[in-house]
Amino acid sequence: MNVTAFHDVVLVGGGGAGLRAAIAIAETNPRLSIAVVSKVYPMRSHTVSAEGGSAGVVRPDDSLDEHAYDTISGGDWLCDQDAVEAFVKEAPEELLRLEHWGCPWSREPDGRIAVRAFGGMRKMRTWFAADKTGFHMLHTLFQTSLKYTRVVRYDEWFAASLLVDDGRVQGVVALELMSGKIEAITAKAVILCTGGCGRVFPFTTNANIKNGDGMALAYRAGAPLKDMEFVQYHPTGLPFTGILITEACRSEGGYLLNKDGYRYLQDYGLGKPEAKPVLRSMELGPRDRLSQAFVKEHEKGRTIETPYGPVVHLDLRHLGEQLINTKLPFVRELCLKYQNIDPVTELIPVRPVAHYMMGGVHTDIHGATPLLGLYAAGEAACVSINGANRLGSNSLPELLVFGARAGRAAAAYASSAAEPRSAVLAQAEDERRRMQRDLLHKIDGRERLAPLRDELHQSMEQSAGIYRSGNSLAQAAVKLRELQDRFRHVALQDHSRTFNTELMAALELSFMLDVGEAIVESALRREESRGAHQRTDFPARDDQRFLAHSLVYRNADGSCRVEYRPVTITRWPPGERVYGR
Ligand SMILES: Cc1cc2nc3c(=O)[nH]c(=O)nc-3n(C[C@H](O)[C@H](O)[C@H](O)COP(=O)(O)OP(=O)(O)OC[C@H]3O[C@@H](n4cnc5c(N)ncnc54)[C@H](O)[C@@H]3O)c2cc1C
């Protein structure tokens, strides 16, 4: 097999985490050659769609300890506190660095960086660039990465597997979408920055490309996935499309109303309607609690039925046209274009929607996985700073802090690691043949992709949604095993090489089946309720048994094994989560 190229470090993913890591590698050791492999052009990565903002302590009335505490209590004490301490310290430094690279943060009239309130954050510390924060951050990282000539981009290349030999990761096998060629890109280290996996659920804010690819790549190569049972539902997605209506609407003072026009969150221990300032408002409770309140409200018959499921209303009318146009212009645009309503004068229908993955590839505080030469950062990774429930606006700074950390660690490792061995080329050749035999050229399979994907979606929604039970999870576990079996009999209808999107969809579906299984198996074993994981059969948090991270490993026969490891507690012993006071 031809080797397309050898690099010192291969980054899989050109989103926020991937580009930040690329810059960190180039700055750590300018001699290293860096490949950025991305299945879409980097500026189309999901980071571009982040709206609300990026948290980092910047005001004198705030402190790193308060940001750490909000993150830890928001995560229901499942966060590793050493990681959180590093995170809150480095987040403002990273945001400032981005400013120096050209990120146009919104400002106060006196020139200071503007900050807004965000859910579960008790101080104003969320930096923003209007409501297009992710666009501006990604643009800044992209243009900065162009300065480094040692960064080589493989745009529209799809990483299909990792090359592992002699106990260390030594590159990837990747498919060039334009030509259909399948080649080895070898390296001394690989960093997975492939983002989340919202697409394992049918109703999600996540772009079509978020299929958990990197999680499955690591899992198949022998690295464990951590805390996969924790899936975040965002309380305000547009019905039907799942398009996100940012939390910034509520931090600017928006209300959530049930079918009677009542601010129902006051019934769920999240505060009182008259609470001031907006930081204390019940609408700015954490996402897990708000999504759970929606389900309860629905059970009481107080939501509004629509052809696309039950909804409540987000009310921005009292904010006025001027504020909406300056602080939330994208929200107005989305509502007009996709829902045909104007939030200046009309209520926005919203419902909870699968949004973010707290779990991911298990890494240490430097982004290293237990597999030598393999690193991960961003939403694909689990460090973990998010615990059982991420606070809104902590993900964007996480990409920067841990993207940079993973980049530096991989650069240090690659600076002295051995060259890839020739054995990996034979492995890559096997993988190429397997992809051609089992997928591209197979004509006699009886299964099609779409029904398998629909059944996966149905199973995940019914078992691993906002509320879960042992029975539904056990049924889903059996169903997912069946889908894994049936996937072996898939036949594609498109056998061409150029931009074969069906082949890509097949690879993505096989990744999603692995990720779906990891979610269901770890949710089944966690017999407690914590953060975003709510078991109707075990409604209480159980620190005795489950103040621990789950680690899912893949067995040789393809089934899962779940183990646990302790949570790192430094200064904040487990306590009660209190909001609205
Ligand atoms: C609509 C929306 C709004 C959000 N708003 C906010 C917010 O305001 N604040 C906040 O903190 N967080 C927000 N988040 C969360 C945050 O944006 C994401 O967690 C974060 O951007 C993920 O970045 P990433 O770099 O890890 O991955 P991504 O930006 O998703 O990039 C993944 C990259 O991996 C590549 N890739 C994936 N699989 C493969 C493969 N097999 N081969 C090759 N390449 C591959 C893709 O091409 C892409 O370049 C939001 C999320 C969404 C969906």
XYZ file of C-alpha atoms and ligand atoms in Angstrom:
634
model
C 0.000 0.000 0.000
C 1.164 3.573 -0.674
C 1.796 5.721 2.331
C 0.338 9.102 1.549
C 2.705 10.686 3.969
C 4.499 10.452 7.213
C 3.975 13.156 9.814
C 5.110 13.513 13.391
C 1.577 14.095 14.681
C -1.765 13.408 13.005
C -4.742 15.374 14.257
C -8.099 13.880 13.420
C -10.494 16.844 13.409
C -10.194 20.447 12.275
C -12.686 22.013 14.723
C -11.841 24.192 17.714
C -9.926 21.519 19.627
C -8.058 20.238 16.559
C -6.883 23.646 15.357
C -5.903 24.783 18.851
C -3.882 21.570 19.255
C -2.213 22.081 15.852
C -1.066 25.575 16.847
C 0.217 24.295 20.212
C 2.283 21.573 18.515
C 3.777 24.051 16.036
C 4.656 26.415 18.881
C 6.125 23.668 21.070
C 8.399 22.217 18.424
C 8.483 24.051 15.069
C 10.333 21.131 13.461
C 7.408 18.712 13.834
C 5.261 18.025 10.834
C 1.534 18.106 11.624
C -1.352 16.652 9.622
C -4.906 17.907 10.187
C -7.267 15.276 8.796
C -10.858 16.462 8.615
C -13.894 14.911 6.974
C -15.238 18.412 6.285
C -13.469 21.646 5.449
C -12.334 22.877 8.921
C -14.575 25.959 8.978
C -17.597 23.644 8.639
C -16.823 21.850 11.904
C -19.552 22.001 14.527
C -17.662 24.590 16.596
C -18.746 27.129 13.987
C -22.352 26.859 15.143
C -21.736 27.652 18.831
C -23.714 30.735 19.667
C -23.835 31.734 23.309
C -20.293 32.137 24.566
C -17.199 30.934 26.310
C -16.624 31.073 30.082
C -13.533 32.507 31.788
C -13.152 34.601 34.921
C -12.422 38.211 33.957
C -14.291 40.539 36.372
C -12.880 41.668 39.747
C -16.006 40.490 41.614
C -15.442 36.924 40.348
C -12.813 34.321 41.233
C -11.308 31.102 39.878
C -12.639 29.224 42.909
C -16.187 30.360 42.152
C -15.910 29.195 38.544
C -14.498 25.886 39.787
C -17.276 25.448 42.340
C -20.049 26.235 39.837
C -18.541 23.706 37.408
C -18.171 20.991 40.050
C -21.604 21.404 41.623
C -23.126 21.753 38.125
C -21.445 18.440 37.253
C -23.030 16.828 40.353
C -19.571 16.175 41.824
C -18.444 13.822 39.087
C -15.820 16.254 37.735
C -12.140 15.589 38.432
C -11.302 18.613 40.514
C -7.616 18.805 39.557
C -8.721 19.083 35.912
C -11.298 21.740 36.799
C -8.711 23.797 38.702
C -6.367 23.757 35.716
C -9.279 24.541 33.414
C -10.586 27.633 35.243
C -7.060 29.031 35.590
C -6.125 28.591 31.936
C -9.517 29.496 30.393
C -9.134 33.310 30.705
C -5.528 33.093 29.476
C -6.692 31.198 26.396
C -9.568 33.602 25.716
C -7.193 36.540 25.922
C -4.749 34.767 23.605
C -7.596 34.385 21.121
C -8.241 38.125 21.392
C -4.591 38.748 20.457
C -5.025 36.428 17.474
C -7.960 38.553 16.329
C -11.156 37.209 17.914
C -13.659 40.109 18.028
C -15.115 39.661 21.523
C -18.135 41.872 22.231
C -17.267 44.789 24.517
C -18.882 47.116 27.015
C -19.181 50.780 25.989
C -16.134 51.539 28.218
C -14.000 49.060 26.260
C -13.948 46.168 28.755
C -14.698 42.639 27.532
C -18.471 42.135 27.787
C -19.638 39.074 29.746
C -23.086 37.547 30.048
C -24.767 35.292 32.576
C -25.069 31.579 31.712
C -26.936 28.617 33.173
C -25.565 27.393 36.504
C -22.860 30.095 36.591
C -23.374 32.337 39.612
C -21.239 35.168 38.227
C -21.172 36.868 34.837
C -18.167 35.274 33.135
C -19.271 34.184 29.684
C -17.389 36.035 26.936
C -19.217 36.270 23.623
C -19.056 37.633 20.103
C -22.737 38.600 19.691
C -24.455 35.208 19.265
C -21.903 33.868 16.781
C -19.154 33.051 19.259
C -18.148 29.708 17.741
C -17.915 31.197 14.253
C -15.518 33.911 15.388
C -13.445 31.566 17.545
C -13.056 28.979 14.795
C -12.237 31.638 12.238
C -9.543 33.051 14.525
C -8.003 29.608 15.079
C -8.192 28.745 11.397
C -6.479 31.920 10.220
C -3.822 31.557 12.936
C -3.125 27.945 11.925
C -2.391 29.158 8.373
C 0.738 30.886 9.658
C 2.433 27.566 10.347
C 3.889 25.970 7.239
C 4.438 22.645 9.037
C 0.652 22.228 9.357
C -0.574 20.189 6.360
C -4.306 19.864 5.848
C -6.139 16.804 4.580
C -9.531 18.415 3.979
C -12.378 15.999 3.214
C -10.394 12.965 4.297
C -12.241 10.499 6.526
C -10.276 8.627 9.223
C -11.610 5.056 9.254
C -9.309 3.345 11.755
C -6.214 3.769 13.896
C -2.965 1.979 13.189
C -1.708 0.257 16.326
C 1.391 -1.886 16.547
C 3.742 -2.783 19.348
C 1.309 -1.296 21.870
C 1.439 2.189 20.391
C -0.687 4.187 17.972
C 1.212 5.009 14.789
C -1.209 6.718 12.436
C -4.581 6.367 10.731
C -6.131 4.755 7.699
C -8.072 7.422 5.850
C -10.368 7.673 2.864
C -10.009 10.641 0.526
C -13.614 11.485 -0.248
C -12.958 13.099 -3.617
C -11.009 10.208 -5.149
C -12.081 7.262 -3.003
C -8.498 6.271 -2.347
C -7.818 4.639 0.979
C -4.357 5.303 2.380
C -2.199 5.150 5.472
C -1.120 8.392 7.087
C 1.502 7.305 9.588
C 2.736 9.315 12.558
C 4.358 8.997 15.950
C 1.265 10.353 17.722
C -2.425 10.820 16.936
C -4.776 13.322 18.601
C -8.500 12.677 18.266
C -10.486 15.941 18.101
C -13.547 14.582 16.328
C -16.248 16.241 18.434
C -19.399 14.743 19.929
C -21.938 12.100 18.982
C -25.358 13.771 19.174
C -26.383 12.010 15.974
C -26.858 8.698 17.795
C -30.134 10.357 18.848
C -32.887 11.213 16.355
C -33.577 14.727 17.662
C -30.415 16.739 18.182
C -28.806 20.145 17.776
C -25.710 18.431 16.411
C -24.547 18.709 12.824
C -24.824 15.612 10.625
C -21.103 15.001 11.001
C -21.238 14.386 14.761
C -21.320 10.614 14.881
C -18.801 9.836 17.617
C -16.184 8.719 15.075
C -13.167 9.437 17.286
C -14.771 7.764 20.298
C -15.321 4.591 18.276
C -11.818 4.730 16.755
C -10.249 4.877 20.233
C -12.595 2.230 21.634
C -11.833 -0.205 18.811
C -8.110 0.340 19.290
C -8.396 -0.606 22.987
C -8.750 2.755 24.783
C -11.686 3.042 27.216
C -14.592 5.490 26.926
C -15.424 7.364 30.125
C -18.782 8.498 31.588
C -20.683 7.714 28.401
C -24.033 7.541 30.204
C -24.066 11.332 30.610
C -25.811 12.879 27.623
C -26.870 16.511 27.836
C -30.298 17.625 26.665
C -30.496 21.343 25.950
C -33.881 22.674 27.101
C -34.514 24.944 24.108
C -34.389 23.441 20.615
C -36.799 24.330 17.812
C -39.318 21.520 17.269
C -38.857 19.475 14.078
C -35.381 20.771 13.091
C -33.754 20.589 16.543
C -31.973 23.862 15.806
C -30.590 25.320 19.009
C -32.005 28.507 20.476
C -29.105 29.601 22.631
C -29.155 29.878 26.405
C -28.038 33.483 25.818
C -31.753 34.240 25.261
C -32.406 33.412 28.882
C -29.282 35.175 30.093
C -30.584 38.307 28.367
C -33.800 37.853 30.388
C -36.016 35.467 28.362
C -38.756 33.442 30.132
C -39.931 29.856 29.764
C -43.739 29.584 29.803
C -46.053 26.578 29.848
C -49.350 26.359 27.986
C -51.020 28.665 30.523
C -48.370 31.363 30.081
C -46.989 30.469 33.548
C -43.223 30.546 34.357
C -43.324 26.923 35.448
C -39.714 26.604 36.571
C -40.703 28.185 39.905
C -42.347 24.838 40.743
C -39.059 22.914 40.425
C -36.812 24.389 43.129
C -34.926 26.611 40.709
C -35.858 29.977 42.226
C -38.630 32.570 42.256
C -39.981 34.649 39.353
C -39.029 37.920 41.067
C -35.357 36.865 41.496
C -32.878 39.596 40.579
C -30.371 39.935 39.005
C -30.807 37.685 35.974
C -27.988 35.462 37.351
C -30.351 34.246 40.047
C -33.270 33.680 37.693
C -34.813 30.230 37.531
C -34.476 30.265 33.733
C -30.712 30.157 34.282
C -30.727 26.900 36.196
C -28.500 24.117 34.843
C -29.571 22.280 31.698
C -30.177 18.888 33.287
C -32.684 20.374 35.767
C -34.478 22.434 33.113
C -34.868 19.484 30.743
C -36.150 17.292 33.579
C -38.654 20.007 34.563
C -39.978 19.980 30.985
C -40.717 16.234 31.210
C -42.545 16.714 34.533
C -44.510 19.620 33.091
C -45.506 17.424 30.163
C -46.639 14.676 32.539
C -48.873 17.246 34.245
C -50.466 18.052 30.867
C -49.156 21.612 30.861
C -47.150 21.579 27.617
C -48.481 22.408 24.161
C -48.999 19.581 21.640
C -47.615 20.109 18.134
C -47.123 17.765 15.168
C -43.476 17.606 16.260
C -44.042 16.690 19.871
C -44.862 18.687 22.993
C -43.349 22.158 23.416
C -43.253 25.057 25.862
C -42.671 28.700 24.941
C -39.594 30.864 25.149
C -40.689 34.469 25.545
C -38.312 37.242 24.440
C -40.948 39.831 23.579
C -40.309 41.975 26.666
C -36.602 42.314 25.729
C -37.435 44.621 22.834
C -36.327 44.756 19.225
C -33.146 46.710 19.842
C -31.678 44.264 22.358
C -32.649 41.284 20.215
C -31.040 42.855 17.158
C -27.780 43.667 18.910
C -27.315 40.743 21.309
C -29.350 37.962 19.675
C -29.436 38.699 15.935
C -28.793 35.082 14.939
C -31.662 33.858 17.117
C -34.030 36.215 15.304
C -32.676 35.053 11.950
C -33.063 31.357 12.849
C -36.621 31.859 14.116
C -37.649 33.781 11.000
C -36.031 31.362 8.571
C -36.801 28.001 10.144
C -39.916 28.610 12.231
C -41.498 31.543 10.414
C -41.955 33.495 13.625
C -40.499 36.797 14.825
C -39.334 36.626 18.466
C -39.768 40.405 18.763
C -43.538 39.923 18.691
C -44.146 36.160 18.970
C -43.457 33.270 21.353
C -40.838 30.718 20.294
C -41.896 27.047 20.603
C -39.079 24.980 22.153
C -38.443 21.492 23.515
C -35.428 19.650 24.985
C -33.029 18.272 22.424
C -29.933 16.023 22.632
C -27.030 18.449 22.562
C -23.727 17.497 24.124
C -21.756 14.484 25.306
C -20.187 14.763 28.734
C -18.457 11.413 28.217
C -15.779 10.534 25.693
C -12.330 9.050 25.255
C -10.715 8.676 28.676
C -7.731 11.011 28.996
C -5.557 12.391 31.751
C -5.135 16.088 32.403
C -2.727 16.358 29.429
C -5.052 14.723 26.927
C -3.167 11.401 26.969
C -5.182 8.179 26.743
C -3.930 4.915 28.292
C -2.845 3.868 24.785
C 0.691 5.061 24.053
C 0.793 7.677 21.285
C -2.955 8.366 21.430
C -4.354 11.665 22.707
C -7.821 13.217 22.632
C -9.291 16.679 23.244
C -12.520 18.615 22.878
C -15.964 17.061 22.952
C -14.589 13.683 21.804
C -12.570 13.448 25.025
C -13.506 13.139 28.681
C -10.867 14.757 30.908
C -13.233 15.207 32.956
C -14.265 18.773 33.748
C -17.948 18.315 32.945
C -18.861 15.476 35.275
C -22.491 14.462 35.096
C -23.695 17.727 33.537
C -21.755 20.369 31.622
C -22.474 24.025 32.281
C -23.259 25.989 29.145
C -20.245 27.984 27.846
C -17.659 25.646 29.458
C -17.153 23.621 26.282
C -15.599 26.304 24.083
C -12.900 27.176 26.647
C -12.395 23.429 27.211
C -11.460 23.070 23.520
C -8.833 25.764 23.944
C -7.368 24.693 27.284
C -7.254 20.964 26.630
C -6.643 21.260 22.876
C -3.500 23.227 23.762
C -2.544 20.805 26.537
C -2.977 17.750 24.296
C -0.982 19.482 21.551
C 1.902 20.238 23.901
C 1.911 16.709 25.355
C 1.772 15.033 21.925
C 4.548 17.324 20.662
C 6.785 16.428 23.598
C 6.123 12.719 23.053
C 6.591 12.868 19.258
C 9.852 14.807 19.644
C 11.533 11.708 21.032
C 9.303 8.738 20.075
C 10.397 6.080 17.588
C 9.389 6.245 13.922
C 6.293 4.221 12.900
C 7.128 0.579 12.115
C 6.666 -0.956 8.704
C 4.239 -3.506 10.192
C 1.547 -0.821 10.280
C 1.595 -0.615 6.493
C 0.530 -4.250 6.246
C -2.187 -3.496 8.755
C -3.356 -0.536 6.671
C -3.448 -2.714 3.566
C -5.662 -5.252 5.417
C -7.973 -2.465 6.468
C -8.240 -1.157 2.909
C -9.112 -4.627 1.613
C -11.635 -5.113 4.396
C -13.403 -1.825 3.594
C -13.574 -2.751 -0.071
C -14.680 -6.348 0.492
C -17.177 -5.788 3.343
C -18.652 -2.484 2.247
C -17.746 -0.931 -1.082
C -17.857 -4.003 -3.311
C -20.321 -6.157 -1.409
C -23.496 -6.756 -3.386
C -25.273 -9.621 -1.639
C -26.108 -8.067 1.749
C -29.767 -8.006 2.812
C -29.615 -4.936 5.077
C -29.829 -1.231 4.227
C -28.397 1.671 6.207
C -31.523 3.777 6.726
C -33.653 1.215 8.601
C -30.723 0.246 10.830
C -30.087 3.892 11.659
C -33.799 4.468 12.376
C -33.885 1.491 14.744
C -30.748 2.727 16.516
C -32.368 6.150 16.937
C -35.586 4.704 18.267
C -33.752 2.544 20.790
C -31.572 5.382 22.020
C -34.497 7.778 22.387
C -36.659 5.257 24.221
C -33.950 4.035 26.583
C -31.315 6.717 27.049
C -33.321 9.955 26.979
C -33.884 12.443 29.814
C -35.313 9.724 32.105
C -34.141 6.104 31.929
C -35.089 2.803 33.540
C -33.284 -0.513 33.955
C -35.913 -2.288 31.847
C -35.732 0.008 28.849
C -31.927 0.084 28.969
C -31.727 -3.725 29.150
C -34.015 -3.985 26.115
C -31.921 -1.433 24.243
C -28.739 -3.361 25.043
C -30.209 -6.488 23.394
C -31.475 -4.461 20.449
C -28.078 -2.851 19.866
C -26.356 -6.254 19.831
C -28.873 -7.318 17.184
C -28.186 -4.162 15.132
C -24.434 -4.824 15.348
C -25.052 -8.311 13.902
C -27.303 -7.004 11.174
C -24.775 -4.348 10.219
C -22.494 -7.146 8.993
C -25.061 -7.848 6.267
C -25.274 -4.299 4.957
C -24.921 -3.802 1.224
C -24.395 -0.390 -0.324
C -26.129 0.695 -3.483
C -23.385 3.084 -4.514
C -20.166 1.335 -5.529
C -18.472 4.342 -7.063
C -15.317 5.952 -5.716
C -15.887 9.684 -6.099
C -17.587 11.319 -3.106
C -19.244 8.084 -2.076
C -21.362 9.512 0.719
C -23.098 6.171 1.237
C -19.773 4.560 2.124
C -19.082 7.388 4.559
C -22.573 7.001 6.071
C -21.924 3.263 6.541
C -18.677 3.904 8.393
C -20.425 6.521 10.518
C -23.307 4.200 11.320
C -20.909 1.495 12.466
C -19.223 4.061 14.756
C -22.620 5.152 16.097
C -23.564 1.572 16.933
C -20.430 1.232 19.075
C -21.011 4.571 20.760
C -24.706 3.788 21.305
C -23.774 0.518 22.986
C -21.254 2.256 25.222
C -23.931 4.775 26.303
C -26.565 2.136 26.990
C -24.260 -0.314 28.795
C -22.811 2.320 31.106
C -26.278 3.808 31.778
C -27.613 0.340 32.606
C -24.919 -0.264 35.202
C -25.145 3.121 36.915
C -27.922 2.419 39.393
C -28.375 5.964 40.689
C -29.508 9.390 39.455
C -26.846 12.041 38.986
C -26.868 15.099 36.733
C -28.055 14.215 33.260
C -28.400 10.502 34.135
C -31.817 10.086 35.775
C -33.003 6.554 36.569
C -36.683 6.253 37.429
C -35.845 3.014 39.288
C -32.956 4.600 41.260
C -34.040 8.233 41.796
C -31.353 9.242 44.337
C -27.662 10.036 43.951
C -25.591 7.251 45.520
C -22.105 8.522 46.398
C -21.358 5.317 48.265
C -21.484 3.188 45.130
C -21.214 5.615 42.242
C -19.004 8.580 43.059
C -16.877 7.091 40.291
C -16.229 7.384 36.572
C -17.421 4.553 34.371
C -14.945 3.183 31.837
C -16.284 1.090 28.950
C -13.836 -1.271 27.251
C -14.398 -3.366 24.159
C -13.977 -7.131 24.595
C -12.379 -9.285 21.908
C -15.839 -10.540 20.797
C -17.049 -6.950 20.321
C -19.145 -6.815 23.508
C -18.581 -4.218 26.283
C -17.052 -4.368 29.735
C -17.679 -1.583 32.278
C -15.215 -0.739 35.053
C -15.010 2.204 37.465
C -12.330 4.567 38.655
C -12.440 7.069 41.511
C -13.251 10.745 41.034
C -10.426 13.140 41.992
C -11.616 15.413 44.796
C -9.225 18.218 45.766
C -11.072 20.899 47.766
C -14.808 20.521 47.304
C -16.358 17.472 49.027
C -19.679 16.261 47.565
C -22.591 18.429 48.577
C -26.125 19.378 47.605
C -26.787 21.290 44.402
C -28.636 24.475 45.297
C -29.944 26.978 42.737
C -31.971 30.180 42.739
C -30.590 31.511 46.029
C -25.580 24.369 18.026
C -24.530 24.315 19.103
C -24.255 25.438 19.867
C -23.284 25.387 20.864
N -23.045 26.519 21.609
C -22.052 26.483 22.551
C -21.724 27.664 23.296
O -22.272 28.744 23.096
N -20.749 27.570 24.229
C -20.076 26.411 24.485
O -19.189 26.390 25.344
N -20.372 25.283 23.773
C -21.328 25.300 22.817
N -21.612 24.152 22.116
C -20.758 22.976 22.281
C -19.449 23.176 21.530
O -19.659 24.008 20.413
C -18.861 21.845 21.047
O -18.755 20.964 22.137
C -17.495 22.074 20.464
O -17.506 23.096 19.487
C -16.884 20.813 19.875
O -15.646 21.153 19.285
P -14.611 20.036 18.816
O -13.418 20.747 18.297
O -14.429 19.062 19.909
O -15.366 19.302 17.639
P -16.054 19.863 16.299
O -16.055 21.334 16.188
O -17.355 19.154 16.216
O -15.073 19.328 15.177
C -14.936 17.955 14.898
C -13.964 17.776 13.760
O -13.672 16.406 13.590
C -13.708 16.064 12.226
N -14.037 14.630 12.143
C -14.988 13.943 12.817
N -14.941 12.642 12.474
C -13.934 12.499 11.578
C -13.393 11.405 10.842
N -13.885 10.165 10.970
N -12.374 11.649 9.998
C -11.864 12.900 9.829
N -12.353 13.964 10.500
C -13.362 13.765 11.353
C -14.743 16.999 11.625
O -14.495 17.155 10.236
C -14.466 18.281 12.405
O -13.423 19.013 11.804
C -22.586 24.183 21.113
C -22.860 23.062 20.350
C -23.833 23.118 19.372
C -24.140 21.854 18.606
